[in-house]
Amino acid sequence: MAWCGSGKRAIIAGAGMALAALAPQGGAQAQAPVKIGVVEGLSGPPAIVDFGESYLQGIKLALEDYKAKGGKTPIELVIYDDEANPQRAVSVVQRLIQNDGVAGVIGTVSSGNVMAFAPVLQRAGVPLIAGPSAATDITAKFIDQKPSFIFRCSMIEKYQIDAILDWAVKNYKKIGLLHSTTGYGNFAAQEATAGLKARGVTLAAVEAAAPGVNDLTPQMIKMRDAGADLILHFHESFELPYRPLPRLDYKPVFAGNWGLSSLKVKDIVGVEAIQGTAMGQALDLSDPKAQAFNKRMTEKYGKDYRWPVVAALGYDAGQIMFAAVDKVGASDPAKLRDAIEAIDGIQAVSATPPKPFGPTDHECLGQGDIFLGVWKGDTVVPAPK
């Protein structure tokens, strides 16, 4: 997939890096910083890298703001690239626990990676705020364990698909489904197919493609011939379905993964072609607070700033973690877990509520917090009801 380069890597693969420490540098009385591990996909498939770098950008800005607002507890980020590989993800998490002595962890992109290392953190008693992984049952697998150390601040696949399908069956007569043959693509296809069946709708066409393909002309011809006016798009090469359409005299509407809100996708596909494309969202860029955040991120990261909603959720995950650290005031994973669960008063940029979590709910977003966004001009806005 060639739609997005990763730019400069945030770290060299395999190396941990302390990005920000708030502790004074001199004096015997300086408080040791509380270390927070961050695991993200910062190399590997371009879509993974864009998710990972965008979420990390938000976390880093949240730490800057924590410092600027006078946070009393020094915090240090220890960042690792999991290379979109579950074995490496487990390895770096073990290193964070055993060597780096982190009090908590944030990450990662791949749901499979999270499910590989979440049990390690649960057994060790170290809290995790997962993100931007979206698989539906990440926190549900642990919520009945007392206490559960697994939280999440991200899109949730089921909620995203439900929002898309409710809108789709209301507005379109013939719906097609395009998905990749990856674990994610197959999972999303199963969720979408089951959801449409429950709504009494049969797909007009279903097409799959491997993640490495670079031409979806055959699939788009079949969609056109089936008369699909809406295509549910769950292939990680976000731009590929758009490319053959001018040659085929075919212009369906696409709806799918929240990655379709990427500014990079818009730049490659073109503003005109992407108009009307819909996706799950948790950031309303028509809101002044979100606009202010978007402006700050654009000024800070320039062309390397690509996914507002992903960066916003990273920012809010960071806010939650750092506020909890400040409340505890020391490197104590068990107390940090309790503080994360009890945290209140978060002024989120995304749809995350002021009190994100509770004893039976470790998701920062509820079903009502996720809405359908649609490209209108240069911006993703809430879709008309």
PDB file of C-alpha atoms in Angstrom, residues 14 22 45 47 66 68 134 149 174 198 204 221 282 293 295 300 323 383:
ATOM      1  CA  GLY A  14      13.819  -1.495  19.060  1.00  0.00           C
ATOM      2  CA  LEU A  22       9.145  16.888  34.089  1.00  0.00           C
ATOM      3  CA  PRO A  45       2.419  -1.150   6.920  1.00  0.00           C
ATOM      4  CA  ALA A  47      -1.779   2.502   7.590  1.00  0.00           C
ATOM      5  CA  TYR A  66       0.157  18.649  31.573  1.00  0.00           C
ATOM      6  CA  ALA A  68       2.299  23.757  31.062  1.00  0.00           C
ATOM      7  CA  ALA A 134     -10.676  -0.942  17.689  1.00  0.00           C
ATOM      8  CA  PHE A 149      -6.332  -3.314  34.606  1.00  0.00           C
ATOM      9  CA  LYS A 174     -28.217  -1.608  -2.983  1.00  0.00           C
ATOM     10  CA  ALA A 198     -30.376  -8.347  11.419  1.00  0.00           C
ATOM     11  CA  ALA A 204     -25.851  -6.840  -3.506  1.00  0.00           C
ATOM     12  CA  ILE A 221     -16.550  -3.706 -12.034  1.00  0.00           C
ATOM     13  CA  ALA A 282     -15.657  10.542  17.660  1.00  0.00           C
ATOM     14  CA  PHE A 293      -7.070  21.393  18.784  1.00  0.00           C
ATOM     15  CA  LYS A 295      -5.234  24.188  14.532  1.00  0.00           C
ATOM     16  CA  LYS A 300       2.924  21.786  15.482  1.00  0.00           C
ATOM     17  CA  ALA A 323      -4.236  13.169  35.460  1.00  0.00           C
ATOM     18  CA  ALA A 383     -23.630  13.150   8.693  1.00  0.00           C
TER      19      ALA A 383
END
